[in-house]
């Protein structure tokens, strides 16, 4: 009886071990993207794995050991041109232990992580190879502003590091951010059209139109099909010295009947509609596809950092709402609007405290009719023109000091006429009058106000000021 029990136990153990072997995850496919400063490899898996990465030199190569995996795809068809990768090879060290070797033509710094399944992909292993000299910002504990975790951001004055153009009249710089990219396709339309492709075309057209106008320069956060974490997008804008950050999207909604363009600004008190809340959650989750980076507020303690962020975010939010309303009004002339006012939600990509920032939803790619329009070259050009018009109107009324547009206005070549101001939290009528250097009574009269009571989100007309008062 004891011998029978022993053999039975051994049999159960062998079945369990065999089950573990069979449970090894398959590496089903490999995808590759090249970004300006790094190369990303994504290994699509049938289940979770454990892995380790180390580097070898002479010759340079990266070794990735994956426990609980086996290779079921070919590595021969990867597009390795313009990357530091010479080749990728694999060897099965045991039925469940896989070794990948990435042969290199130049030294790189690897960073790797695994990702759980989401709506678009299953389990993934991501290996980022950063070129020499590229920044690989470490993950830092977040600080919290307005009940949402916000990674610390270094406050800086826009264009502080930019040399003035000859004559001291610099360009106004617009950072244009095409959403998603690379292994994050964004929303997918009824016929398989990807949001990342549509918005990149609109962004490039907007850049072309802006750069055709003297006194303005547009910079793209991404110029091709590669992924950039949400935080790095605003970091790129800051390094470019941007006066405005415009993020372009074409999202999906739970119901395919949803239609219309929208413009969003950051909210410090929650979303203004259920759609805004849903879209913000969807966009912010995109960092889970590619991992999230952050930058440090090195020379400030965390409490002071939070205060500085809060103050500067309040200042830029008013401008964000102002330019957002102008963009929305112009878009309403060429496409239906989802809402006729700028909505507010907690989009992570808008959390750049020192730069006015808006997110433009050009339409719902989940709607078959809008998906067709969004792929049309003529509609893309019209959308870009409407965004450009709103941006131009805002800066003609609010040109940053030292810019060519400010010089035109002060020289009387652009009317220093009435301007609009969207009231944000914490502002008073007296504070707004002081900001625009107009009399409090003149501000009341321009807006038919019987007292000094104003509401958050209210649009005020700022009366014209004399050129002398602006100098």
Short mmCIF file of C-alpha atoms in Angstrom, two decimals:
data_model
loop_
_atom_site.label_atom_id
_atom_site.label_comp_id
_atom_site.label_asym_id
_atom_site.label_seq_id
_atom_site.Cartn_x
_atom_site.Cartn_y
_atom_site.Cartn_z
CA UNK A 1 0.00 0.00 0.00
CA UNK A 2 2.86 2.40 0.86
CA UNK A 3 4.60 1.68 -2.48
CA UNK A 4 1.36 2.34 -4.37
CA UNK A 5 0.89 5.63 -2.53
CA UNK A 6 4.50 6.61 -3.28
CA UNK A 7 4.14 5.88 -7.01
CA UNK A 8 0.81 7.72 -7.06
CA UNK A 9 2.47 10.77 -5.44
CA UNK A 10 5.31 10.68 -7.96
CA UNK A 11 2.77 10.49 -10.77
CA UNK A 12 0.91 13.55 -9.47
CA UNK A 13 4.23 15.42 -9.16
CA UNK A 14 5.18 14.58 -12.77
CA UNK A 15 1.76 15.75 -13.98
CA UNK A 16 2.20 19.04 -12.11
CA UNK A 17 5.71 19.52 -13.54
CA UNK A 18 4.48 18.73 -17.01
CA UNK A 19 1.68 21.24 -16.52
CA UNK A 20 4.26 23.90 -15.58
CA UNK A 21 6.18 23.16 -18.76
CA UNK A 22 3.04 23.41 -20.85
CA UNK A 23 2.09 26.65 -19.07
CA UNK A 24 5.16 28.49 -20.38
CA UNK A 25 4.20 31.73 -22.12
CA UNK A 26 4.72 32.02 -25.86
CA UNK A 27 6.54 34.97 -27.41
CA UNK A 28 3.99 35.42 -30.16
CA UNK A 29 5.35 38.45 -31.99
CA UNK A 30 7.98 41.17 -31.78
CA UNK A 31 7.40 44.83 -32.71
CA UNK A 32 10.00 47.56 -33.10
CA UNK A 33 9.84 51.37 -33.19
CA UNK A 34 12.58 53.92 -33.62
CA UNK A 35 12.27 57.27 -31.77
CA UNK A 36 14.75 60.16 -32.02
CA UNK A 37 16.76 59.04 -28.97
CA UNK A 38 15.80 55.41 -28.38
CA UNK A 39 14.66 52.15 -29.94
CA UNK A 40 11.75 50.19 -28.47
CA UNK A 41 11.27 46.43 -28.75
CA UNK A 42 7.92 45.01 -27.65
CA UNK A 43 7.57 41.25 -27.18
CA UNK A 44 3.91 40.15 -27.24
CA UNK A 45 3.32 37.27 -24.84
CA UNK A 46 0.57 34.75 -24.22
CA UNK A 47 0.98 35.18 -20.45
CA UNK A 48 3.07 36.79 -17.70
CA UNK A 49 6.83 36.11 -17.40
CA UNK A 50 9.84 36.96 -15.25
CA UNK A 51 12.89 38.46 -16.94
CA UNK A 52 16.34 39.94 -16.39
CA UNK A 53 18.55 42.12 -18.61
CA UNK A 54 22.31 42.62 -18.69
CA UNK A 55 24.83 44.11 -21.12
CA UNK A 56 27.99 42.67 -22.64
CA UNK A 57 30.79 44.44 -24.51
CA UNK A 58 33.38 43.55 -27.16
CA UNK A 59 31.16 43.19 -29.08
CA UNK A 60 28.26 45.27 -27.64
CA UNK A 61 25.10 43.30 -27.02
CA UNK A 62 22.10 43.11 -24.68
CA UNK A 63 21.06 39.79 -23.15
CA UNK A 64 17.45 39.25 -22.05
CA UNK A 65 16.74 36.09 -20.05
CA UNK A 66 13.03 35.25 -19.83
CA UNK A 67 11.83 32.65 -17.36
CA UNK A 68 8.63 30.85 -18.27
CA UNK A 69 8.70 31.55 -22.00
CA UNK A 70 9.36 29.96 -25.34
CA UNK A 71 9.81 31.50 -28.79
CA UNK A 72 7.03 30.82 -31.29
CA UNK A 73 7.73 33.60 -33.81
CA UNK A 74 10.47 34.56 -36.24
CA UNK A 75 12.94 37.36 -35.56
CA UNK A 76 14.13 37.65 -39.16
CA UNK A 77 11.72 40.31 -40.40
CA UNK A 78 12.40 43.15 -37.96
CA UNK A 79 13.08 46.50 -39.66
CA UNK A 80 16.48 47.32 -38.14
CA UNK A 81 17.47 50.20 -40.44
CA UNK A 82 18.40 53.42 -38.61
CA UNK A 83 18.61 51.61 -35.27
CA UNK A 84 21.63 50.55 -33.21
CA UNK A 85 20.48 46.92 -33.53
CA UNK A 86 22.39 44.65 -35.90
CA UNK A 87 20.29 41.58 -35.17
CA UNK A 88 18.15 39.75 -32.61
CA UNK A 89 18.57 36.03 -31.94
CA UNK A 90 16.97 33.59 -29.54
CA UNK A 91 17.90 30.29 -27.93
CA UNK A 92 15.84 27.99 -25.73
CA UNK A 93 18.03 27.21 -22.71
CA UNK A 94 15.36 24.86 -21.33
CA UNK A 95 11.72 24.18 -22.19
CA UNK A 96 10.74 27.24 -20.12
CA UNK A 97 13.88 29.41 -20.15
CA UNK A 98 14.45 31.62 -23.18
CA UNK A 99 17.52 33.76 -23.89
CA UNK A 100 17.35 36.68 -26.33
CA UNK A 101 20.53 38.35 -27.55
CA UNK A 102 20.36 41.81 -29.15
CA UNK A 103 23.51 42.48 -31.19
CA UNK A 104 24.43 46.16 -31.33
CA UNK A 105 26.36 48.46 -33.63
CA UNK A 106 26.73 51.10 -30.87
CA UNK A 107 26.52 51.17 -27.05
CA UNK A 108 23.05 51.77 -25.57
CA UNK A 109 21.46 51.95 -22.13
CA UNK A 110 18.66 49.39 -21.71
CA UNK A 111 15.49 49.85 -19.69
CA UNK A 112 12.92 47.04 -19.49
CA UNK A 113 9.55 46.37 -17.90
CA UNK A 114 6.55 44.08 -18.30
CA UNK A 115 2.98 45.22 -18.87
CA UNK A 116 -0.28 43.42 -18.06
CA UNK A 117 -3.05 42.96 -20.64
CA UNK A 118 -5.18 45.96 -21.60
CA UNK A 119 -7.97 46.59 -24.10
CA UNK A 120 -5.59 46.40 -27.07
CA UNK A 121 -2.82 43.98 -26.13
CA UNK A 122 -2.06 40.96 -23.97
CA UNK A 123 0.98 40.61 -21.69
CA UNK A 124 4.06 42.37 -23.03
CA UNK A 125 7.76 42.68 -22.31
CA UNK A 126 9.13 46.08 -23.34
CA UNK A 127 12.86 46.71 -23.87
CA UNK A 128 13.88 50.32 -24.50
CA UNK A 129 17.41 50.93 -25.80
CA UNK A 130 18.50 54.54 -25.19
CA UNK A 131 21.22 56.01 -27.39
CA UNK A 132 24.36 57.30 -25.72
CA UNK A 133 23.67 60.71 -24.20
CA UNK A 134 19.88 60.23 -24.18
CA UNK A 135 17.99 60.96 -20.98
CA UNK A 136 16.51 57.99 -19.13
CA UNK A 137 14.74 59.83 -16.30
CA UNK A 138 14.26 57.63 -13.21
CA UNK A 139 10.85 57.00 -11.73
CA UNK A 140 10.21 59.27 -8.73
CA UNK A 141 7.47 59.28 -6.09
CA UNK A 142 4.64 61.55 -7.29
CA UNK A 143 3.41 64.61 -5.46
CA UNK A 144 -0.31 65.29 -5.33
CA UNK A 145 -2.15 68.33 -6.64
CA UNK A 146 -5.95 68.59 -6.61
CA UNK A 147 -6.39 64.98 -5.37
CA UNK A 148 -4.67 63.45 -8.42
CA UNK A 149 -1.07 62.17 -8.48
CA UNK A 150 1.08 64.54 -10.47
CA UNK A 151 4.75 63.86 -11.18
CA UNK A 152 6.99 66.75 -10.10
CA UNK A 153 7.73 69.17 -12.91
CA UNK A 154 10.48 71.75 -12.99
CA UNK A 155 8.92 75.23 -13.21
CA UNK A 156 10.48 77.36 -15.90
CA UNK A 157 9.56 80.48 -17.78
CA UNK A 158 8.64 79.75 -21.40
CA UNK A 159 11.45 80.66 -23.77
CA UNK A 160 13.77 81.45 -20.86
CA UNK A 161 16.63 79.59 -22.57
CA UNK A 162 15.91 80.76 -26.10
CA UNK A 163 18.18 83.44 -27.59
CA UNK A 164 16.25 86.37 -29.09
CA UNK A 165 16.02 86.64 -32.85
CA UNK A 166 17.89 89.53 -34.51
CA UNK A 167 16.41 92.84 -33.38
CA UNK A 168 15.13 91.29 -30.15
CA UNK A 169 11.83 90.12 -31.65
CA UNK A 170 11.53 86.36 -31.21
CA UNK A 171 8.94 83.98 -32.62
CA UNK A 172 5.94 82.75 -30.66
CA UNK A 173 6.48 79.00 -30.30
CA UNK A 174 3.62 76.49 -30.47
CA UNK A 175 4.31 72.90 -29.40
CA UNK A 176 2.01 70.54 -31.32
CA UNK A 177 1.54 67.11 -29.80
CA UNK A 178 0.13 64.31 -31.96
CA UNK A 179 -1.37 61.86 -29.47
CA UNK A 180 -0.33 58.23 -29.04
CA UNK A 181 2.15 56.59 -31.46
CA UNK A 182 4.21 53.43 -31.80
CA UNK A 183 2.81 50.53 -29.82
CA UNK A 184 -0.02 52.80 -28.59
CA UNK A 185 -2.35 53.20 -31.61
CA UNK A 186 -4.93 55.20 -29.64
CA UNK A 187 -8.54 54.70 -30.63
CA UNK A 188 -9.27 52.43 -33.59
CA UNK A 189 -12.02 53.31 -36.07
CA UNK A 190 -14.62 51.01 -37.63
CA UNK A 191 -12.40 50.17 -40.63
CA UNK A 192 -9.21 49.80 -38.65
CA UNK A 193 -8.00 53.40 -38.97
CA UNK A 194 -5.68 54.31 -36.08
CA UNK A 195 -5.98 57.55 -34.16
CA UNK A 196 -2.17 57.86 -33.97
CA UNK A 197 -1.93 58.11 -37.79
CA UNK A 198 -4.79 60.58 -38.30
CA UNK A 199 -3.64 63.02 -35.61
CA UNK A 200 -0.04 62.98 -36.84
CA UNK A 201 -1.25 64.11 -40.28
CA UNK A 202 -3.34 66.91 -38.72
CA UNK A 203 -0.39 67.94 -36.52
CA UNK A 204 1.98 68.13 -39.50
CA UNK A 205 -0.54 70.21 -41.46
CA UNK A 206 -1.00 72.56 -38.50
CA UNK A 207 2.77 72.92 -38.22
CA UNK A 208 3.00 73.77 -41.92
CA UNK A 209 0.33 76.46 -41.64
CA UNK A 210 1.80 78.04 -38.52
CA UNK A 211 5.33 78.09 -39.92
CA UNK A 212 4.07 79.89 -43.00
CA UNK A 213 3.18 82.93 -40.85
CA UNK A 214 5.91 85.34 -39.82
CA UNK A 215 6.40 85.63 -36.08
CA UNK A 216 5.31 82.07 -35.27
CA UNK A 217 7.13 78.74 -35.14
CA UNK A 218 5.56 75.32 -34.58
CA UNK A 219 7.44 72.34 -33.13
CA UNK A 220 6.17 68.73 -33.10
CA UNK A 221 6.62 66.57 -29.99
CA UNK A 222 6.77 63.52 -32.26
CA UNK A 223 7.53 63.48 -35.97
CA UNK A 224 6.89 59.80 -36.70
CA UNK A 225 5.27 56.61 -35.49
CA UNK A 226 6.83 56.09 -32.06
CA UNK A 227 5.63 56.28 -28.47
CA UNK A 228 6.36 59.18 -26.10
CA UNK A 229 5.20 59.03 -22.46
CA UNK A 230 2.68 61.72 -21.55
CA UNK A 231 5.04 63.49 -19.16
CA UNK A 232 7.85 63.60 -21.71
CA UNK A 233 5.58 65.36 -24.22
CA UNK A 234 5.31 68.44 -22.01
CA UNK A 235 9.01 68.13 -21.18
CA UNK A 236 9.77 68.37 -24.91
CA UNK A 237 7.51 71.42 -25.18
CA UNK A 238 9.34 73.07 -22.29
CA UNK A 239 12.75 72.40 -23.84
CA UNK A 240 11.51 73.94 -27.10
CA UNK A 241 10.55 77.06 -25.12
CA UNK A 242 6.86 76.73 -26.04
CA UNK A 243 4.39 79.56 -25.39
CA UNK A 244 1.48 77.16 -25.98
CA UNK A 245 1.02 73.38 -25.94
CA UNK A 246 -1.65 71.89 -28.25
CA UNK A 247 -2.32 68.14 -28.00
CA UNK A 248 -4.33 66.70 -30.89
CA UNK A 249 -6.51 63.59 -30.59
CA UNK A 250 -9.40 61.82 -32.32
CA UNK A 251 -10.80 59.58 -29.64
CA UNK A 252 -13.49 56.94 -29.31
CA UNK A 253 -16.62 57.01 -27.19
CA UNK A 254 -18.54 54.14 -25.58
CA UNK A 255 -21.33 54.73 -28.12
CA UNK A 256 -20.50 54.94 -31.82
CA UNK A 257 -23.22 57.57 -32.28
CA UNK A 258 -21.19 60.15 -30.33
CA UNK A 259 -19.92 62.91 -32.63
CA UNK A 260 -18.42 66.38 -32.65
CA UNK A 261 -15.16 68.16 -31.87
CA UNK A 262 -14.18 69.26 -28.37
CA UNK A 263 -11.50 71.32 -26.67
CA UNK A 264 -10.27 70.54 -23.16
CA UNK A 265 -8.23 72.35 -20.56
CA UNK A 266 -6.93 71.01 -17.27
CA UNK A 267 -9.43 70.74 -14.42
CA UNK A 268 -8.39 71.17 -10.81
CA UNK A 269 -11.85 70.18 -9.57
CA UNK A 270 -12.79 67.13 -11.60
CA UNK A 271 -14.24 66.68 -15.06
CA UNK A 272 -17.03 68.92 -16.37
CA UNK A 273 -18.90 66.06 -18.05
CA UNK A 274 -19.04 62.30 -18.03
CA UNK A 275 -17.52 62.23 -21.53
CA UNK A 276 -14.64 64.43 -20.38
CA UNK A 277 -14.00 62.12 -17.44
CA UNK A 278 -14.09 58.99 -19.62
CA UNK A 279 -11.78 60.49 -22.25
CA UNK A 280 -9.28 61.65 -19.63
CA UNK A 281 -9.16 58.19 -18.07
CA UNK A 282 -8.63 56.63 -21.49
CA UNK A 283 -5.84 59.03 -22.48
CA UNK A 284 -4.05 58.78 -19.13
CA UNK A 285 -4.06 54.98 -19.35
CA UNK A 286 -1.91 55.20 -22.47
CA UNK A 287 1.15 55.61 -20.25
CA UNK A 288 0.51 52.08 -19.01
CA UNK A 289 1.28 50.94 -22.55
CA UNK A 290 4.68 52.55 -22.66
CA UNK A 291 5.67 53.20 -19.05
CA UNK A 292 5.69 56.67 -17.50
CA UNK A 293 8.70 58.92 -17.07
CA UNK A 294 9.02 61.94 -14.82
CA UNK A 295 11.33 64.83 -14.11
CA UNK A 296 12.45 66.10 -10.73
CA UNK A 297 12.03 69.41 -8.97
CA UNK A 298 15.60 69.05 -7.79
CA UNK A 299 16.19 72.24 -5.83
CA UNK A 300 12.88 72.52 -3.96
CA UNK A 301 11.38 70.54 -1.10
CA UNK A 302 8.18 68.64 -1.89
CA UNK A 303 5.83 70.99 -0.02
CA UNK A 304 7.20 74.07 -1.79
CA UNK A 305 7.13 72.22 -5.10
CA UNK A 306 3.41 71.60 -4.65
CA UNK A 307 2.73 75.25 -3.86
CA UNK A 308 4.70 76.46 -6.89
CA UNK A 309 2.91 74.02 -9.16
CA UNK A 310 -0.48 75.07 -7.81
CA UNK A 311 0.22 78.79 -8.30
CA UNK A 312 1.67 78.50 -11.79
CA UNK A 313 -1.05 76.07 -12.88
CA UNK A 314 -3.73 78.56 -11.81
CA UNK A 315 -2.05 81.29 -13.85
CA UNK A 316 -1.74 79.20 -17.01
CA UNK A 317 -5.26 77.73 -16.68
CA UNK A 318 -6.87 81.09 -17.39
CA UNK A 319 -4.90 81.41 -20.64
CA UNK A 320 -5.67 77.78 -21.49
CA UNK A 321 -9.40 78.40 -21.20
CA UNK A 322 -9.07 81.60 -23.22
CA UNK A 323 -7.18 80.11 -26.17
CA UNK A 324 -9.30 76.95 -25.95
CA UNK A 325 -12.52 78.90 -26.42
CA UNK A 326 -11.11 80.69 -29.48
CA UNK A 327 -10.01 77.39 -31.03
CA UNK A 328 -13.39 75.81 -30.28
CA UNK A 329 -15.31 78.74 -31.83
CA UNK A 330 -13.29 78.47 -35.04
CA UNK A 331 -13.68 74.68 -35.19
CA UNK A 332 -17.43 75.13 -34.87
CA UNK A 333 -17.43 76.85 -38.27
CA UNK A 334 -16.18 73.75 -40.11
CA UNK A 335 -17.34 70.75 -38.04
CA UNK A 336 -20.09 69.95 -35.50
CA UNK A 337 -19.14 70.47 -31.85
CA UNK A 338 -19.66 67.95 -29.07
CA UNK A 339 -19.91 70.78 -26.51
CA UNK A 340 -19.90 74.54 -27.16
CA UNK A 341 -17.64 75.44 -24.27
CA UNK A 342 -14.18 74.34 -23.28
CA UNK A 343 -14.46 71.27 -21.09
CA UNK A 344 -12.13 70.49 -18.24
CA UNK A 345 -10.74 67.12 -17.19
CA UNK A 346 -7.66 65.65 -15.56
CA UNK A 347 -5.64 64.90 -18.71
CA UNK A 348 -2.08 64.14 -17.63
CA UNK A 349 -0.69 65.57 -20.88
CA UNK A 350 -2.06 69.01 -19.93
CA UNK A 351 -0.31 69.17 -16.56
CA UNK A 352 2.43 71.58 -17.59
CA UNK A 353 2.12 74.39 -15.07
CA UNK A 354 4.22 76.97 -16.88
CA UNK A 355 2.73 76.58 -20.38
CA UNK A 356 -0.91 77.24 -21.35
CA UNK A 357 -2.14 73.88 -22.66
CA UNK A 358 -5.18 72.59 -24.52
CA UNK A 359 -6.25 69.19 -25.82
CA UNK A 360 -8.18 69.23 -29.09
CA UNK A 361 -10.47 66.30 -29.86
CA UNK A 362 -10.92 66.66 -33.62
CA UNK A 363 -13.84 64.22 -33.63
CA UNK A 364 -14.82 60.71 -32.59
CA UNK A 365 -13.01 58.13 -34.68
CA UNK A 366 -15.48 55.55 -33.32
CA UNK A 367 -18.22 57.28 -35.36
CA UNK A 368 -18.13 55.89 -38.96
CA UNK A 369 -18.99 59.25 -40.57
CA UNK A 370 -16.42 61.18 -38.55
CA UNK A 371 -13.79 58.49 -39.12
CA UNK A 372 -14.21 58.96 -42.88
CA UNK A 373 -13.92 62.75 -42.58
CA UNK A 374 -10.86 62.53 -40.35
CA UNK A 375 -9.04 60.54 -43.05
CA UNK A 376 -9.86 63.16 -45.68
CA UNK A 377 -6.96 65.46 -46.59
CA UNK A 378 -9.29 68.42 -47.13
CA UNK A 379 -10.93 67.97 -43.73
CA UNK A 380 -7.54 67.64 -42.04
CA UNK A 381 -6.48 70.94 -43.64
CA UNK A 382 -9.73 72.62 -42.54
CA UNK A 383 -9.29 71.39 -38.96
CA UNK A 384 -5.71 72.67 -38.93
CA UNK A 385 -6.86 76.08 -40.26
CA UNK A 386 -9.48 76.39 -37.53
CA UNK A 387 -6.98 75.55 -34.77
CA UNK A 388 -4.47 77.95 -36.33
CA UNK A 389 -7.06 80.76 -36.45
CA UNK A 390 -7.93 80.35 -32.78
CA UNK A 391 -4.28 80.30 -31.76
CA UNK A 392 -3.53 83.40 -33.86
CA UNK A 393 -6.48 85.31 -32.35
CA UNK A 394 -5.31 84.49 -28.84
CA UNK A 395 -1.73 85.64 -29.41
CA UNK A 396 -2.72 88.78 -31.27
CA UNK A 397 -4.57 89.79 -28.11
CA UNK A 398 -2.02 88.33 -25.68
CA UNK A 399 1.42 88.37 -27.34
CA UNK A 400 4.30 87.38 -25.06
CA UNK A 401 6.69 90.29 -24.40
CA UNK A 402 9.68 90.44 -26.71
CA UNK A 403 7.97 88.69 -29.61
CA UNK A 404 7.54 89.94 -33.15
CA UNK A 405 3.74 89.85 -32.68
CA UNK A 406 4.03 92.00 -29.55
CA UNK A 407 6.14 94.48 -31.55
CA UNK A 408 3.49 94.58 -34.28
CA UNK A 409 0.77 95.28 -31.73
CA UNK A 410 2.75 97.96 -29.92
CA UNK A 411 3.62 99.58 -33.25
CA UNK A 412 -0.09 99.86 -33.99
CA UNK A 413 -0.02 97.24 -36.75
CA UNK A 414 -2.25 94.91 -34.76
CA UNK A 415 -5.21 96.46 -32.98
CA UNK A 416 -4.85 96.41 -29.24
CA UNK A 417 -8.60 96.10 -29.09
CA UNK A 418 -10.97 94.18 -26.85
CA UNK A 419 -9.80 90.85 -25.47
CA UNK A 420 -11.53 87.96 -23.75
CA UNK A 421 -10.70 86.41 -20.38
CA UNK A 422 -12.18 83.17 -19.03
CA UNK A 423 -12.48 83.33 -15.25
CA UNK A 424 -10.66 80.57 -13.39
CA UNK A 425 -10.77 79.51 -9.74
CA UNK A 426 -9.36 82.03 -7.25
CA UNK A 427 -9.64 85.09 -9.51
CA UNK A 428 -11.45 88.31 -8.60
CA UNK A 429 -12.61 91.13 -10.83
CA UNK A 430 -10.07 93.49 -9.27
CA UNK A 431 -7.25 91.02 -9.92
CA UNK A 432 -8.28 90.66 -13.58
CA UNK A 433 -8.48 94.44 -14.01
CA UNK A 434 -4.99 94.80 -12.56
CA UNK A 435 -3.63 92.06 -14.82
CA UNK A 436 -4.89 93.74 -18.00
CA UNK A 437 -4.14 97.27 -16.73
CA UNK A 438 -7.72 98.49 -17.13
CA UNK A 439 -9.93 100.35 -14.70
CA UNK A 440 -12.28 98.32 -12.52
CA UNK A 441 -15.27 100.45 -13.55
CA UNK A 442 -14.34 100.09 -17.25
CA UNK A 443 -14.24 96.32 -16.81
CA UNK A 444 -17.68 96.35 -15.13
CA UNK A 445 -19.17 98.52 -17.88
CA UNK A 446 -17.71 96.34 -20.68
CA UNK A 447 -19.47 93.32 -19.20
CA UNK A 448 -22.70 94.95 -17.92
CA UNK A 449 -21.83 93.95 -14.35
CA UNK A 450 -23.78 95.58 -11.52
CA UNK A 451 -21.23 94.42 -8.93
CA UNK A 452 -17.88 92.63 -8.71
CA UNK A 453 -19.33 89.10 -8.55
CA UNK A 454 -17.97 86.76 -11.23
CA UNK A 455 -18.19 82.99 -11.75
CA UNK A 456 -15.59 80.38 -12.70
CA UNK A 457 -15.84 79.72 -16.44
CA UNK A 458 -17.45 83.11 -17.16
CA UNK A 459 -16.06 84.89 -20.25
CA UNK A 460 -15.26 88.57 -19.67
CA UNK A 461 -14.65 91.15 -22.37
CA UNK A 462 -11.50 93.14 -21.61
CA UNK A 463 -11.90 96.70 -22.91
CA UNK A 464 -9.32 98.18 -25.28
CA UNK A 465 -6.32 99.90 -23.71
CA UNK A 466 -4.25 102.73 -25.08
CA UNK A 467 -0.80 102.03 -26.52
CA UNK A 468 0.71 104.30 -23.91
CA UNK A 469 -0.64 102.21 -21.09
CA UNK A 470 0.89 99.07 -22.58
CA UNK A 471 4.41 100.43 -22.83
#
